[in-house]
Every structure is written in structure tokens, then in C-alpha cells.
Amino acid sequence: MTLKGKVKVDRKTKNLVKRIQPYEIAVIDHADLDEVAALSLIKARVKAVINVKPSITGKYPNLGPLALLNHNIPLIDNVGSDILSLQDDEIVEIEQNRIFVNGELYAIGVRQTKETITRMMELSRANIDHVLEKFVDNTLEYARMEQDLILKNLIVPCSLKTKFKNRHTLIVIRGKTYREDLLAIKSYIDEVRPVLVGVDGGADALIECGYKPDLIIGDMDSISDATLNCGAEIIVHAYPNGRAPGYERIKKMNLPATILPAPGTSEDVAMLLAYEAGTELIVAVGTHSNMIDFLEKGRRGMASTLLTRMKVGSVLVDAKGVSKLYGKSVGFGHVLQVVAASFIPFLIIASVSTALSQYGRLLLLKFRFLLGI
């Protein structure tokens, strides 16, 4: 079967999904495609995915490739960097593992199937003990270097306008199931009205769910212009040496922002900021909290997150995956079953009560008399 369509090309998947249109073909440069990136491609309704690199290398069992195939999105892997020279909106044809432009063979890759991906995942699981050992070593090594996260307080910017004192704080991060989890705690948000903090793309999720973030924090590389212009306070997370590449984007948009230098990830800094500013409770959605999460983000350890959770753990509630606690929505059939079940006690009482039994017979006789039967 031949697939034909326009392409969108970008080395960064998170940038590509912002501009690709439904039924276009995504050309990415993404080794070990993570599940969050794959789900963003699925949401964009891409026609197919062409990857410069292997979508699964066997280093660890990443779930992105299988997610694409489970949604019947063809995946052609390891085609080489020449494909990146294609221009947006050029027409390509895909025949199995071969890619044609203007009728000429342009690139050859590996056409992945559920069987090939499953086999690679099984091989990577056999290697997971070795990967875990290296991950733990890196985590402990960096923890020693970043222990100031616990030993010293994060300096809260004096220009901070958002008030955290004695309030709950909801921090939304662009992690697995973050949209679903956010919807699952909607009643909590509406009732408690916590401070809403979006970490980069997490702020977009708040907007999509009908909420305006009070504060946006991050390196500003995976958030839309529209959300940045929503009126929220903006804090640009900078490296400990003060370098803040994300600030250039904010500056070009003429938006006010504060630069906050700190080690660790932006989600760590968001939690520490809320904690140091006196929040009563931190509810976190979409967090990265295990080895696979961090490997998918290209990190070799999770020192800063380990240290941060040690510090803020007394006020932290991690709502990651909370949507999985709920089954399917309640339908009309379920309601009828509950109503029918509610009559059972009355039927039992009627069957054992002489008075109710006699009253029932009288009603039946009257009903038959009225109908003439």
C-alpha cells in the first residue's frame, strides 16, 4: 500500500506538533521516541511518521513506537539525516520502507511493525538491570553535587506577585496522562481554587481545560505563544550560572518575566518555589518520577527530583496517573440498574409483611376491576 502526503520537518518533535496539520506526514529526528511525544503526534492526527533515527534502540523499553502502531500510524525508522533537507509541504510517497519524492527514490528505512517493536522491547527489558545500575550511580553522583537543593533554601524572587502563602498549589507538568489527570481532579480545582502553576507545556493543558494559569515557569521551549500571552506571571528557569536561553523568546514577545537560576528540572524548581513561598499543599500532575520517565527525557539520573521530593514531601500530593483510578463514565444503563436495585428491599419487606401483602392484593383487584378483566 502506498501512502502519499505533505510533510512537516523538524528535529524537535515538540516543535513539529505545534504546526503539523491532520493527515500530514511527520519527519522527526528522535531516537527512543517517548510516549508523550508519540501521543502528541497521535493527537495531531498525523498520517505517518518518518524518523531519522531508530525509534527504539534497545537501551530501555520506551513506549512511543508501540503507541503509534496501536493507532495504525505507519512508522518508518532510521532513514538517515538526508531526509531533513525536505521542505515543509513537499509531497512524498511511502512504499513499505522506501520514500519517494517526485517519483525518485529519496530514502530507505526500516518499516516497523508491532512484532519488530515488541521484539526490541523484550531485548531492552533484558538489559534493564544494567541500565538501572548506571542510572542509580548517576543519580547518587549528581545528588552529592546538587545537595544545596536541600541544605539551602531556594531564593524566592522579591518581584514575585503570585501569592502562595496558606494556599494549595496545583503544578501541571507535560508528562504522561497529564491531560486526563487534570480533568480527573476538576472538582478539586473548582472547589479549592489552588494557585495554578504551569510548567512549560503544562500551562497549555491548563488553558485547554478552561483554566488560566497564575504562574508559568520553565525554559519556555514547549509552550505556545497564545498561552504565554494569557496574562500569567512568567518565571524563566535559568541554569545555575544565570544563562537563560528561554528568556530571548520572552524578550522578543515583549512580555515581563523574572529569571530564576537554579539546578534541576523546571518541575523541581516549581515545587521548591511554592514550598519556599509558604504553600499549604502541592498537588502535582504529570510529574516525571521514575527511571523510564527520565530516560525518555534524555536524562541519565534523577538527582534533583529525588532531593526535591525529600524536601517538599511533607506537603506534596502526586496526582500522576490519578485518572487510571476511575473506570468508565456512568451511563444511563448503570443508573437504571441502581434504581431497580433500590426496589429490592421494598419487595422483600412486602413479601414477608402480612399487612403489605393484603394491601397489594387489594390494589391488584382494584386494578383488574378498572380494566374489566
CSV table of C-alpha atoms in Angstrom, one decimal:
chain,number,residue,atom,x,y,z
A,1,MET,CA,0.0,0.0,0.0
A,2,THR,CA,1.3,3.4,-1.0
A,3,LEU,CA,0.9,6.4,1.3
A,4,LYS,CA,1.1,9.9,-0.1
A,5,GLY,CA,1.0,13.3,1.6
A,6,LYS,CA,2.7,16.6,2.6
A,7,VAL,CA,5.5,16.5,5.1
A,8,LYS,CA,6.4,18.7,8.0
A,9,VAL,CA,10.0,18.5,9.1
A,10,ASP,CA,11.6,19.3,12.5
A,11,ARG,CA,14.4,18.0,14.6
A,12,LYS,CA,12.3,18.5,17.7
A,13,THR,CA,9.0,16.6,17.8
A,14,LYS,CA,7.5,19.0,20.4
A,15,ASN,CA,8.0,21.9,17.9
A,16,LEU,CA,6.7,19.9,14.9
A,17,VAL,CA,3.4,19.0,16.6
A,18,LYS,CA,2.6,22.7,17.0
A,19,ARG,CA,2.3,23.3,13.3
A,20,ILE,CA,1.6,20.0,11.6
A,21,GLN,CA,-1.8,19.6,10.1
A,22,PRO,CA,-4.0,16.5,10.3
A,23,TYR,CA,-3.1,13.8,7.7
A,24,GLU,CA,0.3,15.2,7.0
A,25,ILE,CA,3.5,13.1,7.4
A,26,ALA,CA,5.8,13.9,10.3
A,27,VAL,CA,9.6,13.8,9.7
A,28,ILE,CA,11.4,13.8,13.0
A,29,ASP,CA,14.8,13.2,14.5
A,30,HIS,CA,14.0,11.4,17.7
A,31,ALA,CA,15.9,8.4,18.9
A,32,ASP,CA,14.0,6.3,21.5
A,33,LEU,CA,10.7,8.0,20.8
A,34,ASP,CA,9.0,8.6,24.2
A,35,GLU,CA,5.3,8.0,24.9
A,36,VAL,CA,4.5,11.7,25.5
A,37,ALA,CA,5.9,12.7,22.1
A,38,ALA,CA,4.1,9.8,20.4
A,39,LEU,CA,0.8,10.8,22.0
A,40,SER,CA,1.3,14.3,20.8
A,41,LEU,CA,1.7,13.0,17.2
A,42,ILE,CA,-1.4,10.9,17.6
A,43,LYS,CA,-3.4,13.8,18.9
A,44,ALA,CA,-2.2,15.8,15.8
A,45,ARG,CA,-3.6,13.0,13.6
A,46,VAL,CA,-0.5,12.5,11.5
A,47,LYS,CA,-0.7,10.2,8.5
A,48,ALA,CA,2.7,8.6,9.1
A,49,VAL,CA,5.9,9.2,10.9
A,50,ILE,CA,9.4,9.1,9.3
A,51,ASN,CA,12.2,9.1,11.8
A,52,VAL,CA,15.8,9.9,11.1
A,53,LYS,CA,17.0,7.7,14.0
A,54,PRO,CA,15.8,4.4,15.4
A,55,SER,CA,12.6,5.0,17.4
A,56,ILE,CA,13.7,2.2,19.8
A,57,THR,CA,17.4,1.5,20.2
A,58,GLY,CA,17.0,-1.3,22.8
A,59,LYS,CA,18.5,0.8,25.6
A,60,TYR,CA,15.2,0.7,27.5
A,61,PRO,CA,11.6,-0.3,26.7
A,62,ASN,CA,10.2,3.1,25.5
A,63,LEU,CA,6.5,3.0,24.7
A,64,GLY,CA,6.3,5.6,21.9
A,65,PRO,CA,6.7,3.4,18.8
A,66,LEU,CA,4.1,0.9,20.0
A,67,ALA,CA,1.7,3.7,20.8
A,68,LEU,CA,1.9,4.9,17.1
A,69,LEU,CA,1.4,1.4,15.7
A,70,ASN,CA,-1.6,0.8,18.1
A,71,HIS,CA,-3.2,3.8,16.5
A,72,ASN,CA,-2.4,2.5,13.0
A,73,ILE,CA,0.1,5.2,12.2
A,74,PRO,CA,2.9,3.8,9.9
A,75,LEU,CA,6.4,4.2,11.3
A,76,ILE,CA,9.5,4.2,9.0
A,77,ASP,CA,12.7,4.3,11.1
A,78,ASN,CA,16.3,5.0,10.7
A,79,VAL,CA,16.1,6.7,7.3
A,80,GLY,CA,19.2,8.9,7.8
A,81,SER,CA,19.6,12.7,8.1
A,82,ASP,CA,19.3,13.5,4.4
A,83,ILE,CA,15.5,13.4,4.9
A,84,LEU,CA,15.8,16.5,7.0
A,85,SER,CA,16.6,18.5,3.8
A,86,LEU,CA,13.0,18.1,2.7
A,87,GLN,CA,11.0,21.3,2.8
A,88,ASP,CA,7.7,21.7,4.6
A,89,ASP,CA,4.7,20.8,2.4
A,90,GLU,CA,6.7,18.8,-0.1
A,91,ILE,CA,4.8,15.7,-1.3
A,92,VAL,CA,6.3,12.3,-0.6
A,93,GLU,CA,5.2,8.8,-1.3
A,94,ILE,CA,5.9,5.9,1.1
A,95,GLU,CA,6.0,2.3,-0.3
A,96,GLN,CA,6.8,-0.1,2.6
A,97,ASN,CA,10.2,1.1,3.8
A,98,ARG,CA,11.0,3.3,0.7
A,99,ILE,CA,10.4,7.0,0.4
A,100,PHE,CA,9.9,8.7,-3.0
A,101,VAL,CA,10.0,12.4,-3.9
A,102,ASN,CA,8.8,13.4,-7.4
A,103,GLY,CA,8.9,9.7,-8.4
A,104,GLU,CA,12.5,9.3,-7.4
A,105,LEU,CA,13.7,7.1,-4.6
A,106,TYR,CA,14.8,9.5,-1.8
A,107,ALA,CA,15.5,7.4,1.3
A,108,ILE,CA,15.2,3.8,2.6
A,109,GLY,CA,14.4,3.0,6.2
A,110,VAL,CA,13.0,0.2,8.4
A,111,ARG,CA,9.3,-0.3,8.3
A,112,GLN,CA,8.4,-1.1,11.9
A,113,THR,CA,5.6,-3.5,12.9
A,114,LYS,CA,4.1,-4.4,16.2
A,115,GLU,CA,6.2,-7.6,16.1
A,116,THR,CA,9.5,-5.9,15.5
A,117,ILE,CA,8.9,-3.3,18.2
A,118,THR,CA,7.7,-5.9,20.7
A,119,ARG,CA,10.8,-7.9,20.0
A,120,MET,CA,13.1,-4.9,20.6
A,121,MET,CA,11.2,-4.1,23.8
A,122,GLU,CA,11.8,-7.6,25.1
A,123,LEU,CA,15.5,-7.3,24.3
A,124,SER,CA,15.6,-4.0,26.1
A,125,ARG,CA,13.9,-5.4,29.2
A,126,ALA,CA,16.7,-8.0,29.4
A,127,ASN,CA,19.2,-5.1,29.6
A,128,ILE,CA,17.2,-3.1,32.1
A,129,ASP,CA,19.3,-4.2,35.2
A,130,HIS,CA,22.5,-2.8,33.7
A,131,VAL,CA,20.7,0.4,32.8
A,132,LEU,CA,19.2,0.7,36.3
A,133,GLU,CA,22.6,0.3,37.9
A,134,LYS,CA,24.1,3.1,35.8
A,135,PHE,CA,21.0,5.3,36.4
A,136,VAL,CA,21.4,4.8,40.2
A,137,ASP,CA,25.1,5.6,40.1
A,138,ASN,CA,24.5,8.8,38.2
A,139,THR,CA,21.6,9.8,40.5
A,140,LEU,CA,23.8,9.5,43.6
A,141,GLU,CA,26.8,11.2,42.0
A,142,TYR,CA,24.7,14.2,40.9
A,143,ALA,CA,22.9,14.2,44.3
A,144,ARG,CA,26.1,14.9,46.0
A,145,MET,CA,26.8,17.9,43.7
A,146,GLU,CA,23.2,19.3,43.9
A,147,GLN,CA,22.6,18.8,47.7
A,148,ASP,CA,22.3,22.5,48.1
A,149,LEU,CA,18.7,22.0,46.9
A,150,ILE,CA,18.0,20.6,50.4
A,151,LEU,CA,20.7,22.3,52.5
A,152,LYS,CA,19.9,25.8,51.2
A,153,ASN,CA,16.6,27.5,50.6
A,154,LEU,CA,15.7,28.5,47.0
A,155,ILE,CA,15.7,32.2,46.9
A,156,VAL,CA,12.2,33.4,46.1
A,157,PRO,CA,12.3,36.4,43.7
A,158,CYS,CA,11.3,39.6,45.5
A,159,SER,CA,9.3,40.5,42.4
A,160,LEU,CA,7.1,37.5,42.7
A,161,LYS,CA,3.4,38.6,42.5
A,162,THR,CA,1.7,35.3,42.9
A,163,LYS,CA,0.7,34.6,46.5
A,164,PHE,CA,1.3,31.0,47.7
A,165,LYS,CA,1.1,31.6,51.5
A,166,ASN,CA,-1.5,29.3,53.2
A,167,ARG,CA,-3.0,28.2,49.8
A,168,HIS,CA,-2.9,25.0,47.9
A,169,THR,CA,-0.8,24.9,44.7
A,170,LEU,CA,-1.5,22.8,41.6
A,171,ILE,CA,1.6,22.2,39.4
A,172,VAL,CA,0.9,20.8,36.0
A,173,ILE,CA,3.8,19.3,34.0
A,174,ARG,CA,3.7,17.9,30.5
A,175,GLY,CA,4.1,14.2,31.4
A,176,LYS,CA,2.2,11.0,30.8
A,177,THR,CA,-1.6,11.2,31.2
A,178,TYR,CA,-1.3,14.9,32.3
A,179,ARG,CA,-4.4,16.0,30.4
A,180,GLU,CA,-6.5,13.1,31.7
A,181,ASP,CA,-5.3,13.5,35.3
A,182,LEU,CA,-6.1,17.2,35.2
A,183,LEU,CA,-9.7,16.5,34.1
A,184,ALA,CA,-10.0,13.9,36.8
A,185,ILE,CA,-9.3,16.4,39.6
A,186,LYS,CA,-11.5,19.1,38.1
A,187,SER,CA,-13.8,19.1,41.1
A,188,TYR,CA,-10.9,19.7,43.4
A,189,ILE,CA,-9.7,22.7,41.3
A,190,ASP,CA,-13.2,24.2,41.2
A,191,GLU,CA,-13.8,23.8,44.9
A,192,VAL,CA,-10.4,24.6,46.4
A,193,ARG,CA,-9.2,27.1,43.8
A,194,PRO,CA,-5.5,26.5,44.2
A,195,VAL,CA,-2.7,28.6,42.8
A,196,LEU,CA,-2.3,27.2,39.2
A,197,VAL,CA,1.3,26.8,38.0
A,198,GLY,CA,2.0,25.5,34.5
A,199,VAL,CA,5.5,24.1,33.8
A,200,ASP,CA,6.1,24.9,30.1
A,201,GLY,CA,3.6,22.8,28.1
A,202,GLY,CA,1.7,22.1,31.3
A,203,ALA,CA,0.4,25.7,31.1
A,204,ASP,CA,-1.2,24.9,27.7
A,205,ALA,CA,-3.0,21.9,29.4
A,206,LEU,CA,-4.5,24.3,31.9
A,207,ILE,CA,-5.7,26.6,29.2
A,208,GLU,CA,-7.2,23.6,27.2
A,209,CYS,CA,-9.2,22.6,30.3
A,210,GLY,CA,-10.6,26.1,30.8
A,211,TYR,CA,-8.3,27.5,33.4
A,212,LYS,CA,-5.9,30.4,33.3
A,213,PRO,CA,-2.5,29.7,35.0
A,214,ASP,CA,-1.4,32.1,37.7
A,215,LEU,CA,2.2,31.4,37.1
A,216,ILE,CA,4.2,29.9,34.2
A,217,ILE,CA,7.7,28.6,34.9
A,218,GLY,CA,10.2,26.8,32.7
A,219,ASP,CA,12.7,27.2,29.9
A,220,MET,CA,9.9,28.3,27.5
A,221,ASP,CA,10.7,25.7,24.8
A,222,SER,CA,7.4,23.8,24.7
A,223,ILE,CA,4.7,26.3,25.4
A,224,SER,CA,2.5,28.2,22.9
A,225,ASP,CA,2.7,31.9,22.2
A,226,ALA,CA,-1.1,32.2,23.0
A,227,THR,CA,-0.6,30.7,26.5
A,228,LEU,CA,2.4,33.0,27.2
A,229,ASN,CA,0.2,35.9,26.3
A,230,CYS,CA,-2.6,34.8,28.7
A,231,GLY,CA,-1.6,37.3,31.4
A,232,ALA,CA,0.1,34.8,33.8
A,233,GLU,CA,3.2,35.7,35.7
A,234,ILE,CA,6.2,34.3,33.9
A,235,ILE,CA,9.4,32.9,35.5
A,236,VAL,CA,12.2,31.7,33.2
A,237,HIS,CA,14.2,28.9,34.7
A,238,ALA,CA,17.9,29.5,34.1
A,239,TYR,CA,21.0,27.4,34.6
A,240,PRO,CA,22.8,27.9,37.9
A,241,ASN,CA,25.3,30.2,36.2
A,242,GLY,CA,22.4,32.5,35.2
A,243,ARG,CA,22.3,31.7,31.5
A,244,ALA,CA,18.6,31.6,30.4
A,245,PRO,CA,18.2,30.7,26.7
A,246,GLY,CA,14.4,30.8,27.1
A,247,TYR,CA,14.5,34.5,28.0
A,248,GLU,CA,15.2,35.5,24.4
A,249,ARG,CA,11.8,34.3,23.3
A,250,ILE,CA,10.0,36.2,26.1
A,251,LYS,CA,12.1,39.3,25.3
A,252,LYS,CA,11.1,39.1,21.6
A,253,MET,CA,7.4,38.9,22.7
A,254,ASN,CA,7.8,42.0,24.9
A,255,LEU,CA,6.5,40.1,28.0
A,256,PRO,CA,7.6,40.9,31.5
A,257,ALA,CA,9.4,38.0,33.2
A,258,THR,CA,11.7,37.1,36.1
A,259,ILE,CA,14.8,34.9,35.6
A,260,LEU,CA,15.3,32.3,38.3
A,261,PRO,CA,18.7,30.5,38.3
A,262,ALA,CA,18.6,27.0,39.9
A,263,PRO,CA,19.8,23.5,39.4
A,264,GLY,CA,17.5,20.7,38.5
A,265,THR,CA,14.4,20.5,36.3
A,266,SER,CA,11.8,23.2,35.9
A,267,GLU,CA,9.2,21.0,37.7
A,268,ASP,CA,11.6,20.7,40.6
A,269,VAL,CA,12.1,24.5,40.7
A,270,ALA,CA,8.3,25.0,40.6
A,271,MET,CA,7.8,22.7,43.6
A,272,LEU,CA,10.6,24.4,45.6
A,273,LEU,CA,9.3,27.8,44.7
A,274,ALA,CA,5.8,27.0,46.0
A,275,TYR,CA,7.3,25.4,49.1
A,276,GLU,CA,9.6,28.2,50.0
A,277,ALA,CA,6.8,30.8,49.3
A,278,GLY,CA,4.6,29.1,52.0
A,279,THR,CA,2.1,26.9,50.2
A,280,GLU,CA,0.0,24.7,52.3
A,281,LEU,CA,-0.2,21.8,49.9
A,282,ILE,CA,1.3,20.9,46.5
A,283,VAL,CA,-0.7,18.8,44.1
A,284,ALA,CA,1.4,17.7,41.1
A,285,VAL,CA,0.1,16.4,37.8
A,286,GLY,CA,2.2,14.9,35.0
A,287,THR,CA,5.4,14.6,37.0
A,288,HIS,CA,8.5,12.7,36.0
A,289,SER,CA,9.2,10.4,38.8
A,290,ASN,CA,10.8,7.1,37.7
A,291,MET,CA,13.7,5.8,35.6
A,292,ILE,CA,11.8,5.4,32.4
A,293,ASP,CA,10.4,9.0,32.6
A,294,PHE,CA,13.9,10.4,32.9
A,295,LEU,CA,15.4,8.2,30.3
A,296,GLU,CA,12.7,9.4,27.9
A,297,LYS,CA,13.7,12.9,28.7
A,298,GLY,CA,17.3,12.1,27.9
A,299,ARG,CA,18.5,12.3,31.5
A,300,ARG,CA,20.9,9.8,33.0
A,301,GLY,CA,19.7,10.3,36.6
A,302,MET,CA,17.1,12.0,38.7
A,303,ALA,CA,19.2,13.6,41.5
A,304,SER,CA,17.4,16.9,41.6
A,305,THR,CA,13.9,15.3,41.7
A,306,LEU,CA,15.0,12.9,44.5
A,307,LEU,CA,16.3,15.8,46.5
A,308,THR,CA,13.3,18.0,45.8
A,309,ARG,CA,10.9,15.3,46.9
A,310,MET,CA,12.9,14.7,50.1
A,311,LYS,CA,12.4,18.4,50.9
A,312,VAL,CA,8.8,19.1,49.9
A,313,GLY,CA,7.5,15.6,50.5
A,314,SER,CA,5.5,16.6,53.7
A,315,VAL,CA,3.2,18.8,51.6
A,316,LEU,CA,3.3,17.0,48.2
A,317,VAL,CA,0.5,15.0,46.8
A,318,ASP,CA,1.4,13.4,43.4
A,319,ALA,CA,-1.7,13.1,41.3
A,320,LYS,CA,0.1,11.5,38.4
A,321,GLY,CA,-2.0,8.6,37.0
A,322,VAL,CA,-5.0,9.5,39.1
A,323,SER,CA,-7.3,9.2,36.0
A,324,LYS,CA,-6.5,5.5,36.0
A,325,LEU,CA,-8.2,5.1,39.3
A,326,TYR,CA,-11.5,5.8,37.7
A,327,GLY,CA,-13.4,3.3,35.4
A,328,LYS,CA,-15.7,4.2,32.5
A,329,SER,CA,-18.1,7.0,32.9
A,330,VAL,CA,-21.5,6.2,34.4
A,331,GLY,CA,-24.1,5.6,31.7
A,332,PHE,CA,-27.9,5.6,31.7
A,333,GLY,CA,-27.9,1.8,32.0
A,334,HIS,CA,-26.0,1.9,35.2
A,335,VAL,CA,-28.5,4.4,36.6
A,336,LEU,CA,-31.4,2.1,35.7
A,337,GLN,CA,-29.6,-0.8,37.5
A,338,VAL,CA,-29.2,1.3,40.6
A,339,VAL,CA,-32.9,2.4,40.6
A,340,ALA,CA,-34.0,-1.2,40.0
A,341,ALA,CA,-31.8,-2.5,42.9
A,342,SER,CA,-33.3,0.1,45.2
A,343,PHE,CA,-36.7,-1.6,44.9
A,344,ILE,CA,-35.4,-4.9,46.1
A,345,PRO,CA,-35.6,-4.1,49.8
A,346,PHE,CA,-39.2,-3.0,49.4
A,347,LEU,CA,-40.1,-6.2,47.6
A,348,ILE,CA,-38.5,-8.3,50.3
A,349,ILE,CA,-40.4,-6.4,53.0
A,350,ALA,CA,-43.7,-6.7,51.1
A,351,SER,CA,-43.2,-10.5,50.7
A,352,VAL,CA,-42.8,-11.1,54.5
A,353,SER,CA,-45.3,-8.5,55.8
A,354,THR,CA,-48.9,-9.7,56.0
A,355,ALA,CA,-50.4,-6.2,56.0
A,356,LEU,CA,-48.4,-5.1,53.0
A,357,SER,CA,-49.3,-8.4,51.2
A,358,GLN,CA,-53.0,-7.9,51.8
A,359,TYR,CA,-52.7,-4.3,50.6
A,360,GLY,CA,-51.0,-5.4,47.5
A,361,ARG,CA,-53.8,-7.9,46.7
A,362,LEU,CA,-56.4,-5.2,47.1
A,363,LEU,CA,-54.6,-2.9,44.7
A,364,LEU,CA,-54.3,-5.7,42.2
A,365,LEU,CA,-58.1,-6.5,42.5
A,366,LYS,CA,-58.9,-2.8,42.0
A,367,PHE,CA,-56.7,-2.6,39.0
A,368,ARG,CA,-58.3,-5.7,37.4
A,369,PHE,CA,-61.8,-4.3,38.2
A,370,LEU,CA,-60.9,-1.0,36.4
A,371,LEU,CA,-59.7,-2.8,33.3
A,372,GLY,CA,-62.6,-5.2,33.4
A,373,ILE,CA,-60.5,-8.4,33.5
